[in-house]
Each structure stands twice: as C-alpha cells, then as structure tokens.
C-alpha cells in the first residue's frame, strides 16, 4: 500500500509571493509619484535584484539544457525540436509584426503631428542607441553566437552563447556513454543547489519590484503618460488582443488548454515581470512551472531560453507600431508594398539586437536606417514613453514563450495532458508543490512522470510526490 504525503496547507493570502509583489508595486508607484527624488533614489534596490537574478539565469540555463539533452534517448529528437522551435519563432514574429502594422494603419495616431525631422536632436542614451543601430547588421547575431571564452558567455550574460555551449556539452556527455553518467548526476545535484539559491533570492522579489517601480515613476513621471497616452493605449490594447486572440486561440485550438487558466497559473511571474519591466527574472520560474505542468524537460530547456532571444512577440508589436507611427508623424508616405518590405526588414533587424541593452531602440534605428525613407531621428518622438511600454513588451514576450513551449511540446508529443489539465484546474496544488514561498528547497524543475501523447495517463499523487521529493 502506497502512503501519500499529506497535502500542505495553503499559506494565507498576505504571505503569497504574488500578493507581496503587487503591494510592493503599488507602494513604489505612490512613492515615485509623490516624492520623485526619493523614488529615483530607490534605483539601486531594483537594479541589484535584477542583477542577482541575471547571475543565476546563466547557470540555470546551462545546467537545465545539459541535463535535458543528456537525458534524451535520441539526439536527433533534440535537433528536430530546435528546428521546430525556430520555425515557430519566425512565424510568430511575422504574425506579431503584422498585428502591429494593422493596428497602426487602422488607428493612424501619427497623422497631424507634423514633426520636423531636422528639429529632432537625439541626446544621451537615445543618441547612443541611434549610433549603434545605424551600424547594426542582422548577421551579427550569427557571428556573436560563439563566445570569446567559456566564461565570457556567463560574465556577459548572453543567453544564446550559454545555450550554444550547453548544447555542445550535452551532446558530448551523451556521446561518451556510461562515462558521462557521473557528470549527469553531478549536473542534477548542482542544479538543485542553484535552485536553492534562487529560492532565497526570490524572497526579496517584493523589495526588488518596489525599487524598480519607484525609480521608473520617479525618473520618468506619470505626466509622461499624457503626452503620448494614445500611443501607449494602442500598444497595450494591441498587445492584449494579440495574447488573448492569437496566442490564446492557438493554445486552445492546437494544445487544447485555456489561456486564462495559464494566466492564473503564472501569476507570480506576471507580477514579477510587471514590477521589474523585464522578463528575465521570471525565466527560471517559467521553466520550472512548465516542467511541472507536464512539458518535457528537454523541450522546456531548449525552447524557453532560446525564445527569450528569438521569440519576442511584444518587441515585434512595438517595433511595427513605433516605425509606422514615426512615419506618419513625419509625413512619410509608405505604400502597402513598402510596408511589406518593411516587415521583412524588421524580421531581420529584430534578431540582430537580441540580448543587447536598449535592443528595442537599436532594432528600431536599424530598421529605419535600412529602409532609408523614415528618419532615424524620429525615435525621439517615442523615446520618452518607452519606459511605460517596456512592461507590456516584457509581458507579451513572457506569455509568448510560455505558449511556444507548450505548442512545441504538443508538436513533439511530449506534453502530459492529464497533468496539464489537473495543474491548470487547481493552480494551488502547484503552489503547494513548487511555490517559491511555500517550499524554498523545492529544487529544480521536476520532469513529468509520463510525458507523451494525448492519451498519456493521469499522473497520480504518489508519482507527483515522489518526483518532487514530497
């Protein structure tokens, strides 16, 4: 007779991480609005938290990818998964870019602005972004894939370079056969240690979110929202429609899962992204939760980190919206064929700036410089409100990668439907099993017990408990 572990009691609402982060965000907004100077002084708190998370992202991605590849029976399957993911990312980017183009053509917010390009003088950070964007080439993505040294990939925080190294090491460990078994065991143990450290850092997430939000509001001011509020509103409405209609429709029709249940399941990560204005701190939690949801660990390890550089749906929507807005505002006429050509250019330039600080503006400048008809200095028209768009960009990118992983897992027949429906139907069970606040020693993402086809059996409680050490 199998003895099951008693279910943990759910912690009170005020001790839930997402509630604490939400409260911290509100306090940060109030402080930044009422005392801007004090709000700006909170910047080190937010940047320190984000920097600490980025330190852990590299080892987590490296170890997870190695563990996933080394645990796959057929290496050909890993390559096919990668090709499927890249194909999906390209199609998804095209759809997101097209979504933005349609929105700004229907609601022509730039008409009547009549901005004079000669009077737009970029300064400070904007000037640096323009200079970088004008010399940026889409093919630099490929030349930058190989790091200068093994450790530089981690010190620079380049996720794609880390994935490149991890794939090489994973294949090599698999190729040497039984000699690699002790290494795989060591990787699993070290992964558990890194996730233990991550659990400590996540306890400070509310403080980090408070500092980041207080600085953002204090430095840029809520008054900025009124100057180009219509453009911000259009971007948010377009992004929400894309997530709910496009991503939600794909998730429902193909994967047969509910996007709103996924929202609820990932709510801790949602508020973390919202508070820090970047999706990177939520990467470890996303990988862990998707594995718990029933997606194959190797699939999660490959798709999620790669998607953070390739599958930037929010950035794609922003890029097309901003480009057409600048064209309209500077009275630059773009015909339909020219806009299609613009879409092709943006498909390349959006990849060239992946992982680069200020990548959104660099990609925007590279796009404008490539087509030559829209003045690059026009980015000054949207530079002031970029901070208030970054949260939405990061959230769309985050959900885009969550849906992409589930789609690829379904495509590979590596998604446990019974597990997924059970967890999404009762997200509280997931919180009690792998929540950061309920069990800081939860460890690395547990592999699903029976990932497979549509007919994969329901995972019993005993299997779940055994898989997570409970």
Short mmCIF file of C-alpha atoms in Angstrom, two decimals:
data_model
loop_
_atom_site.label_atom_id
_atom_site.label_comp_id
_atom_site.label_asym_id
_atom_site.label_seq_id
_atom_site.Cartn_x
_atom_site.Cartn_y
_atom_site.Cartn_z
CA UNK A 1 0.00 0.00 0.00
CA UNK A 2 1.41 3.32 -1.02
CA UNK A 3 1.48 6.03 1.58
CA UNK A 4 0.96 9.55 0.25
CA UNK A 5 2.31 12.69 1.74
CA UNK A 6 -0.29 14.89 3.46
CA UNK A 7 -1.16 17.95 1.42
CA UNK A 8 0.32 21.19 2.68
CA UNK A 9 -1.99 23.92 3.86
CA UNK A 10 -2.07 26.92 1.61
CA UNK A 11 -0.45 29.95 3.17
CA UNK A 12 -2.59 33.00 3.96
CA UNK A 13 -3.10 35.36 1.03
CA UNK A 14 -0.86 38.03 2.53
CA UNK A 15 2.07 35.60 2.56
CA UNK A 16 1.70 34.67 -1.11
CA UNK A 17 4.56 35.99 -3.23
CA UNK A 18 2.40 37.49 -5.99
CA UNK A 19 0.36 39.45 -3.40
CA UNK A 20 3.51 40.81 -1.80
CA UNK A 21 4.94 41.82 -5.19
CA UNK A 22 1.66 43.52 -6.17
CA UNK A 23 1.58 45.51 -2.93
CA UNK A 24 5.24 46.47 -3.44
CA UNK A 25 4.47 47.71 -6.97
CA UNK A 26 1.63 49.90 -5.70
CA UNK A 27 3.82 51.35 -2.94
CA UNK A 28 6.57 52.01 -5.48
CA UNK A 29 4.19 53.86 -7.81
CA UNK A 30 2.86 56.01 -4.95
CA UNK A 31 6.35 56.85 -3.70
CA UNK A 32 7.64 57.70 -7.18
CA UNK A 33 4.63 59.92 -7.89
CA UNK A 34 4.60 61.79 -4.55
CA UNK A 35 8.36 62.00 -3.97
CA UNK A 36 10.16 61.69 -7.35
CA UNK A 37 13.64 62.34 -5.94
CA UNK A 38 13.19 59.68 -3.27
CA UNK A 39 11.75 57.33 -5.87
CA UNK A 40 14.79 57.79 -8.10
CA UNK A 41 16.99 57.04 -5.10
CA UNK A 42 15.43 53.56 -4.97
CA UNK A 43 17.08 52.59 -8.26
CA UNK A 44 19.93 50.56 -6.65
CA UNK A 45 17.37 48.31 -4.95
CA UNK A 46 15.71 47.32 -8.21
CA UNK A 47 18.91 47.02 -10.23
CA UNK A 48 20.58 44.90 -7.53
CA UNK A 49 17.69 42.42 -7.52
CA UNK A 50 17.65 42.15 -11.32
CA UNK A 51 21.44 41.78 -11.41
CA UNK A 52 21.28 39.00 -8.83
CA UNK A 53 18.65 37.17 -10.85
CA UNK A 54 20.74 37.51 -14.01
CA UNK A 55 23.71 35.95 -12.22
CA UNK A 56 21.62 32.82 -11.63
CA UNK A 57 19.97 32.69 -15.06
CA UNK A 58 23.20 31.64 -16.83
CA UNK A 59 23.93 28.61 -14.62
CA UNK A 60 20.25 27.58 -14.60
CA UNK A 61 20.00 27.64 -18.40
CA UNK A 62 23.36 25.89 -18.82
CA UNK A 63 22.58 23.10 -16.35
CA UNK A 64 18.98 22.62 -17.48
CA UNK A 65 19.91 22.31 -21.17
CA UNK A 66 22.74 19.88 -20.40
CA UNK A 67 20.51 17.77 -18.17
CA UNK A 68 17.73 17.75 -20.75
CA UNK A 69 19.93 16.75 -23.68
CA UNK A 70 21.86 14.14 -21.69
CA UNK A 71 18.57 12.55 -20.62
CA UNK A 72 17.17 12.21 -24.15
CA UNK A 73 17.41 8.79 -25.74
CA UNK A 74 17.66 10.08 -29.32
CA UNK A 75 19.80 13.16 -30.04
CA UNK A 76 18.10 13.55 -33.41
CA UNK A 77 14.96 14.42 -31.47
CA UNK A 78 16.74 17.36 -29.84
CA UNK A 79 17.73 18.74 -33.24
CA UNK A 80 14.21 18.38 -34.59
CA UNK A 81 12.82 20.15 -31.53
CA UNK A 82 15.22 23.03 -32.14
CA UNK A 83 14.21 23.32 -35.79
CA UNK A 84 10.52 23.27 -34.89
CA UNK A 85 11.09 25.97 -32.29
CA UNK A 86 12.98 28.23 -34.71
CA UNK A 87 10.26 27.77 -37.34
CA UNK A 88 7.57 28.64 -34.81
CA UNK A 89 9.52 31.71 -33.63
CA UNK A 90 9.83 33.08 -37.16
CA UNK A 91 6.15 32.59 -37.92
CA UNK A 92 5.18 34.08 -34.57
CA UNK A 93 7.36 37.15 -35.16
CA UNK A 94 5.77 37.71 -38.58
CA UNK A 95 2.28 37.50 -37.09
CA UNK A 96 3.19 39.90 -34.26
CA UNK A 97 4.77 42.39 -36.67
CA UNK A 98 1.70 42.18 -38.90
CA UNK A 99 -0.57 42.68 -35.91
CA UNK A 100 1.19 45.94 -35.09
CA UNK A 101 1.12 47.13 -38.69
CA UNK A 102 -2.61 46.53 -38.97
CA UNK A 103 -3.31 48.33 -35.69
CA UNK A 104 -1.37 51.50 -36.52
CA UNK A 105 -2.87 51.60 -40.04
CA UNK A 106 -6.38 51.37 -38.65
CA UNK A 107 -5.76 53.94 -35.89
CA UNK A 108 -3.44 56.46 -37.52
CA UNK A 109 -2.20 58.23 -34.40
CA UNK A 110 0.73 59.90 -36.14
CA UNK A 111 -1.40 61.86 -38.59
CA UNK A 112 -1.44 65.54 -37.73
CA UNK A 113 1.71 65.50 -35.58
CA UNK A 114 3.71 67.07 -38.45
CA UNK A 115 7.07 66.59 -36.77
CA UNK A 116 10.09 68.15 -38.45
CA UNK A 117 12.92 65.55 -38.55
CA UNK A 118 15.53 68.31 -38.76
CA UNK A 119 14.35 69.65 -35.41
CA UNK A 120 14.73 66.30 -33.64
CA UNK A 121 18.13 66.19 -31.95
CA UNK A 122 18.90 62.90 -30.17
CA UNK A 123 20.81 63.24 -26.90
CA UNK A 124 22.17 60.97 -24.18
CA UNK A 125 21.09 57.34 -24.36
CA UNK A 126 18.96 57.91 -27.44
CA UNK A 127 21.98 59.18 -29.37
CA UNK A 128 23.98 56.07 -28.42
CA UNK A 129 21.15 53.77 -29.48
CA UNK A 130 20.90 55.52 -32.86
CA UNK A 131 24.65 55.25 -33.45
CA UNK A 132 24.62 51.57 -32.55
CA UNK A 133 21.52 50.87 -34.61
CA UNK A 134 22.92 52.57 -37.72
CA UNK A 135 25.93 50.24 -37.64
CA UNK A 136 23.98 47.14 -36.54
CA UNK A 137 23.77 44.25 -39.00
CA UNK A 138 21.30 41.39 -38.78
CA UNK A 139 24.02 38.81 -39.46
CA UNK A 140 25.93 39.89 -36.32
CA UNK A 141 23.60 37.58 -34.45
CA UNK A 142 25.39 34.59 -36.02
CA UNK A 143 28.90 35.97 -35.55
CA UNK A 144 28.18 36.70 -31.88
CA UNK A 145 26.86 33.21 -31.22
CA UNK A 146 30.30 31.87 -30.25
CA UNK A 147 31.68 33.46 -27.04
CA UNK A 148 35.23 34.80 -26.73
CA UNK A 149 35.84 32.27 -23.96
CA UNK A 150 33.87 29.75 -21.94
CA UNK A 151 33.41 32.12 -19.01
CA UNK A 152 32.70 35.26 -21.05
CA UNK A 153 29.30 33.85 -22.02
CA UNK A 154 28.37 33.83 -18.33
CA UNK A 155 30.02 37.13 -17.40
CA UNK A 156 28.34 38.88 -20.34
CA UNK A 157 25.02 37.19 -19.58
CA UNK A 158 24.46 36.22 -23.23
CA UNK A 159 21.77 33.53 -23.12
CA UNK A 160 22.30 32.38 -26.71
CA UNK A 161 26.02 31.86 -26.14
CA UNK A 162 25.24 29.90 -22.97
CA UNK A 163 22.77 27.72 -24.89
CA UNK A 164 25.40 27.14 -27.59
CA UNK A 165 27.91 25.90 -25.01
CA UNK A 166 25.29 23.83 -23.16
CA UNK A 167 24.19 22.05 -26.35
CA UNK A 168 27.81 21.18 -27.16
CA UNK A 169 28.46 19.85 -23.65
CA UNK A 170 25.14 17.98 -23.54
CA UNK A 171 25.83 16.22 -26.85
CA UNK A 172 29.39 15.40 -25.77
CA UNK A 173 28.22 13.90 -22.45
CA UNK A 174 25.64 11.83 -24.30
CA UNK A 175 28.23 10.71 -26.85
CA UNK A 176 30.69 9.26 -24.32
CA UNK A 177 28.05 6.89 -22.99
CA UNK A 178 28.33 5.44 -19.45
CA UNK A 179 31.39 7.59 -18.73
CA UNK A 180 29.08 10.59 -18.68
CA UNK A 181 26.66 9.19 -16.09
CA UNK A 182 28.55 10.63 -13.08
CA UNK A 183 28.60 14.02 -14.82
CA UNK A 184 24.84 13.90 -15.36
CA UNK A 185 24.36 13.03 -11.69
CA UNK A 186 26.60 15.95 -10.72
CA UNK A 187 24.67 18.29 -13.01
CA UNK A 188 21.40 17.32 -11.33
CA UNK A 189 22.83 17.89 -7.86
CA UNK A 190 24.37 21.22 -8.79
CA UNK A 191 21.08 22.26 -10.40
CA UNK A 192 19.34 21.57 -7.09
CA UNK A 193 21.86 23.82 -5.32
CA UNK A 194 21.38 26.66 -7.82
CA UNK A 195 17.60 26.47 -7.45
CA UNK A 196 18.01 26.53 -3.69
CA UNK A 197 19.96 29.80 -4.02
CA UNK A 198 17.26 31.07 -6.38
CA UNK A 199 14.60 30.37 -3.77
CA UNK A 200 16.48 32.62 -1.34
CA UNK A 201 16.70 35.42 -3.91
CA UNK A 202 13.00 35.14 -4.77
CA UNK A 203 12.09 36.04 -1.20
CA UNK A 204 13.43 39.53 -1.94
CA UNK A 205 11.33 39.90 -5.11
CA UNK A 206 8.85 42.34 -3.49
CA UNK A 207 11.72 44.61 -2.44
CA UNK A 208 13.22 44.48 -5.93
CA UNK A 209 9.88 45.23 -7.59
CA UNK A 210 9.34 48.17 -5.22
CA UNK A 211 12.73 49.68 -6.04
CA UNK A 212 12.34 49.25 -9.80
CA UNK A 213 8.84 50.72 -9.91
CA UNK A 214 9.62 53.63 -7.58
CA UNK A 215 12.58 54.59 -9.76
CA UNK A 216 10.62 54.28 -13.02
CA UNK A 217 7.79 56.54 -11.86
CA UNK A 218 10.12 58.96 -10.06
CA UNK A 219 12.51 59.30 -13.02
CA UNK A 220 10.03 59.46 -15.87
CA UNK A 221 6.93 60.80 -14.12
CA UNK A 222 3.31 59.89 -14.63
CA UNK A 223 2.87 63.12 -16.58
CA UNK A 224 4.73 61.47 -19.47
CA UNK A 225 1.72 59.25 -19.96
CA UNK A 226 -0.44 62.19 -21.02
CA UNK A 227 1.85 63.36 -23.83
CA UNK A 228 1.59 60.21 -25.93
CA UNK A 229 -1.07 58.38 -23.97
CA UNK A 230 -2.95 57.37 -27.11
CA UNK A 231 0.07 55.53 -28.50
CA UNK A 232 0.65 53.78 -25.18
CA UNK A 233 -3.02 52.80 -25.03
CA UNK A 234 -2.96 51.48 -28.60
CA UNK A 235 0.12 49.41 -27.83
CA UNK A 236 -1.44 47.91 -24.72
CA UNK A 237 -4.76 47.16 -26.43
CA UNK A 238 -2.98 45.61 -29.43
CA UNK A 239 -0.76 43.52 -27.17
CA UNK A 240 -3.66 42.27 -25.06
CA UNK A 241 -5.61 41.37 -28.20
CA UNK A 242 -2.59 39.51 -29.58
CA UNK A 243 -2.11 37.50 -26.38
CA UNK A 244 -5.78 36.65 -25.88
CA UNK A 245 -6.84 36.17 -29.52
CA UNK A 246 -3.72 34.88 -31.28
CA UNK A 247 -1.81 33.14 -28.50
CA UNK A 248 -4.98 32.13 -26.66
CA UNK A 249 -6.59 30.87 -29.84
CA UNK A 250 -3.52 28.82 -30.75
CA UNK A 251 -3.26 27.41 -27.24
CA UNK A 252 -6.93 26.47 -27.22
CA UNK A 253 -7.25 25.13 -30.76
CA UNK A 254 -3.97 23.24 -31.02
CA UNK A 255 -2.83 22.48 -27.48
CA UNK A 256 -6.40 22.39 -26.06
CA UNK A 257 -5.51 24.38 -22.94
CA UNK A 258 -7.09 27.59 -21.63
CA UNK A 259 -5.06 30.81 -21.82
CA UNK A 260 -6.85 32.33 -18.82
CA UNK A 261 -6.02 29.32 -16.68
CA UNK A 262 -2.41 29.75 -17.80
CA UNK A 263 -2.58 33.41 -16.71
CA UNK A 264 -3.67 32.33 -13.26
CA UNK A 265 -1.02 29.62 -13.07
CA UNK A 266 1.77 32.09 -13.94
CA UNK A 267 0.52 34.99 -11.84
CA UNK A 268 3.64 35.15 -9.61
CA UNK A 269 5.82 35.54 -12.68
CA UNK A 270 3.36 38.06 -14.16
CA UNK A 271 3.74 40.46 -11.25
CA UNK A 272 7.49 39.91 -11.15
CA UNK A 273 7.78 40.93 -14.81
CA UNK A 274 5.39 43.83 -14.25
CA UNK A 275 7.40 45.13 -11.33
CA UNK A 276 10.85 44.84 -12.89
CA UNK A 277 9.92 45.70 -16.52
CA UNK A 278 11.92 42.74 -17.82
CA UNK A 279 11.05 39.10 -18.43
CA UNK A 280 14.47 37.76 -17.46
CA UNK A 281 13.86 37.40 -13.69
CA UNK A 282 10.82 35.22 -14.49
CA UNK A 283 12.76 32.81 -16.75
CA UNK A 284 13.69 30.26 -14.03
CA UNK A 285 10.17 30.21 -12.64
CA UNK A 286 8.67 29.80 -16.11
CA UNK A 287 10.94 26.85 -16.89
CA UNK A 288 10.15 25.23 -13.59
CA UNK A 289 6.41 25.65 -13.86
CA UNK A 290 6.20 24.46 -17.47
CA UNK A 291 8.09 21.32 -16.50
CA UNK A 292 5.74 20.78 -13.59
CA UNK A 293 2.82 21.38 -15.95
CA UNK A 294 3.77 18.33 -17.98
CA UNK A 295 6.08 19.61 -20.73
CA UNK A 296 9.17 17.51 -21.37
CA UNK A 297 12.21 18.91 -19.54
CA UNK A 298 14.45 18.81 -22.61
CA UNK A 299 11.84 20.73 -24.61
CA UNK A 300 11.48 23.34 -21.87
CA UNK A 301 15.26 23.66 -21.54
CA UNK A 302 15.69 24.35 -25.25
CA UNK A 303 12.60 26.38 -26.15
CA UNK A 304 12.28 28.81 -23.25
CA UNK A 305 15.86 30.21 -23.16
CA UNK A 306 16.08 30.33 -26.96
CA UNK A 307 12.71 32.05 -27.13
CA UNK A 308 13.99 34.81 -24.86
CA UNK A 309 16.19 35.92 -27.74
CA UNK A 310 14.22 34.73 -30.78
CA UNK A 311 10.55 34.84 -29.81
CA UNK A 312 9.97 38.46 -28.81
CA UNK A 313 6.33 38.99 -29.73
CA UNK A 314 5.96 42.12 -27.60
CA UNK A 315 9.07 43.70 -29.09
CA UNK A 316 7.82 42.86 -32.59
CA UNK A 317 4.47 44.57 -32.00
CA UNK A 318 6.24 47.60 -30.55
CA UNK A 319 8.69 47.73 -33.46
CA UNK A 320 5.99 47.82 -36.15
CA UNK A 321 3.80 50.25 -34.21
CA UNK A 322 6.66 52.67 -33.49
CA UNK A 323 8.02 52.56 -37.04
CA UNK A 324 4.67 53.35 -38.66
CA UNK A 325 3.88 55.99 -36.02
CA UNK A 326 7.17 57.77 -36.76
CA UNK A 327 6.46 57.58 -40.49
CA UNK A 328 3.00 59.08 -40.01
CA UNK A 329 4.25 61.74 -37.60
CA UNK A 330 6.98 62.86 -40.02
CA UNK A 331 4.57 62.79 -43.00
CA UNK A 332 6.49 59.93 -44.63
CA UNK A 333 4.20 58.06 -47.01
CA UNK A 334 4.69 54.29 -47.11
CA UNK A 335 2.75 52.30 -49.68
CA UNK A 336 1.44 48.82 -48.97
CA UNK A 337 4.33 47.11 -50.84
CA UNK A 338 6.78 49.29 -48.91
CA UNK A 339 5.18 48.21 -45.63
CA UNK A 340 5.53 44.57 -46.63
CA UNK A 341 9.19 45.22 -47.36
CA UNK A 342 9.42 46.95 -44.01
CA UNK A 343 8.04 43.83 -42.34
CA UNK A 344 10.78 41.74 -43.98
CA UNK A 345 13.45 44.15 -42.77
CA UNK A 346 12.08 44.17 -39.23
CA UNK A 347 12.09 40.37 -39.22
CA UNK A 348 15.88 40.54 -39.58
CA UNK A 349 16.71 43.62 -37.51
CA UNK A 350 14.67 42.38 -34.57
CA UNK A 351 17.04 39.38 -34.32
CA UNK A 352 20.18 41.44 -34.72
CA UNK A 353 19.61 43.33 -31.47
CA UNK A 354 18.61 40.33 -29.37
CA UNK A 355 20.11 40.42 -25.90
CA UNK A 356 21.60 43.92 -26.35
CA UNK A 357 20.97 46.71 -23.85
CA UNK A 358 18.47 49.08 -25.42
CA UNK A 359 17.77 46.41 -28.02
CA UNK A 360 14.32 47.77 -28.84
CA UNK A 361 15.66 51.17 -29.89
CA UNK A 362 18.67 49.62 -31.61
CA UNK A 363 16.35 47.41 -33.67
CA UNK A 364 14.10 50.39 -34.40
CA UNK A 365 17.03 52.52 -35.55
CA UNK A 366 18.48 49.66 -37.61
CA UNK A 367 15.10 49.28 -39.31
CA UNK A 368 14.77 52.97 -40.11
CA UNK A 369 18.38 53.16 -41.32
CA UNK A 370 17.92 50.13 -43.57
CA UNK A 371 14.79 51.33 -45.34
CA UNK A 372 16.13 54.88 -45.59
CA UNK A 373 12.76 56.57 -46.09
CA UNK A 374 11.85 57.21 -42.44
CA UNK A 375 14.26 59.47 -40.49
CA UNK A 376 16.11 57.62 -37.71
CA UNK A 377 15.99 60.72 -35.51
CA UNK A 378 12.25 60.12 -35.28
CA UNK A 379 12.81 57.70 -32.42
CA UNK A 380 12.94 60.80 -30.21
CA UNK A 381 9.17 61.02 -30.70
CA UNK A 382 8.71 57.78 -28.73
CA UNK A 383 11.84 57.77 -26.55
CA UNK A 384 10.16 59.47 -23.59
CA UNK A 385 7.38 56.90 -23.24
CA UNK A 386 9.47 53.80 -23.83
CA UNK A 387 9.67 53.00 -20.13
CA UNK A 388 5.89 52.78 -19.89
CA UNK A 389 5.83 50.37 -22.81
CA UNK A 390 8.61 48.11 -21.55
CA UNK A 391 6.38 46.33 -19.02
CA UNK A 392 3.89 45.38 -21.72
CA UNK A 393 6.64 44.27 -24.12
CA UNK A 394 8.15 42.05 -21.45
CA UNK A 395 4.79 40.52 -20.51
CA UNK A 396 3.88 39.70 -24.12
CA UNK A 397 7.34 38.19 -24.64
CA UNK A 398 6.87 36.14 -21.47
CA UNK A 399 3.48 34.72 -22.41
CA UNK A 400 4.62 34.21 -25.99
CA UNK A 401 7.40 31.94 -24.79
CA UNK A 402 5.10 30.06 -22.41
CA UNK A 403 2.65 29.31 -25.23
CA UNK A 404 5.50 28.50 -27.65
CA UNK A 405 6.89 25.88 -25.27
CA UNK A 406 3.52 24.19 -24.86
CA UNK A 407 2.95 24.24 -28.64
CA UNK A 408 6.37 22.67 -29.34
CA UNK A 409 5.82 20.09 -26.58
CA UNK A 410 2.48 19.18 -28.15
CA UNK A 411 4.10 19.10 -31.62
CA UNK A 412 6.72 16.67 -30.28
CA UNK A 413 4.05 14.66 -28.43
CA UNK A 414 5.88 15.45 -25.20
CA UNK A 415 3.06 17.10 -23.27
CA UNK A 416 1.22 15.28 -20.50
CA UNK A 417 -2.36 16.50 -20.99
CA UNK A 418 -3.71 14.89 -17.82
CA UNK A 419 -1.02 16.58 -15.78
CA UNK A 420 -1.51 19.93 -17.52
CA UNK A 421 -5.28 19.98 -17.06
CA UNK A 422 -5.01 18.89 -13.45
CA UNK A 423 -2.46 21.59 -12.58
CA UNK A 424 -4.19 24.39 -14.51
CA UNK A 425 -7.52 23.41 -12.95
CA UNK A 426 -6.04 23.68 -9.47
CA UNK A 427 -3.04 26.05 -9.54
CA UNK A 428 -3.00 25.99 -5.74
CA UNK A 429 -1.70 22.43 -5.90
CA UNK A 430 1.24 23.64 -7.96
CA UNK A 431 1.94 26.41 -5.45
CA UNK A 432 1.98 23.92 -2.62
CA UNK A 433 4.26 21.60 -4.59
CA UNK A 434 6.78 24.01 -6.09
CA UNK A 435 5.85 27.52 -4.94
CA UNK A 436 8.81 29.70 -4.07
CA UNK A 437 7.27 30.81 -0.80
CA UNK A 438 5.80 27.51 0.36
CA UNK A 439 8.93 25.43 -0.10
CA UNK A 440 12.18 27.25 -0.72
CA UNK A 441 14.02 23.93 -1.03
CA UNK A 442 11.83 22.65 -3.85
CA UNK A 443 14.80 22.25 -6.18
CA UNK A 444 15.00 22.13 -9.95
CA UNK A 445 12.09 21.61 -12.32
CA UNK A 446 10.69 18.10 -11.89
CA UNK A 447 10.37 16.13 -15.10
CA UNK A 448 6.84 14.96 -15.83
CA UNK A 449 6.28 11.36 -14.92
CA UNK A 450 4.57 10.37 -18.14
CA UNK A 451 5.02 12.95 -20.86
CA UNK A 452 3.63 11.75 -24.14
CA UNK A 453 0.63 11.76 -26.40
CA UNK A 454 -2.94 12.89 -25.94
CA UNK A 455 -3.71 9.60 -24.28
CA UNK A 456 -0.98 9.86 -21.64
CA UNK A 457 -2.31 8.63 -18.30
CA UNK A 458 -3.18 10.85 -15.39
CA UNK A 459 -0.27 11.26 -13.02
CA UNK A 460 -1.22 10.01 -9.56
CA UNK A 461 -0.46 11.96 -6.42
CA UNK A 462 2.14 9.40 -5.42
CA UNK A 463 4.12 10.00 -8.62
CA UNK A 464 3.96 13.73 -8.12
CA UNK A 465 5.12 13.46 -4.54
CA UNK A 466 7.95 11.13 -5.50
CA UNK A 467 9.05 13.38 -8.33
CA UNK A 468 9.35 16.46 -6.12
CA UNK A 469 10.76 14.83 -3.03
CA UNK A 470 7.49 15.03 -1.07
#
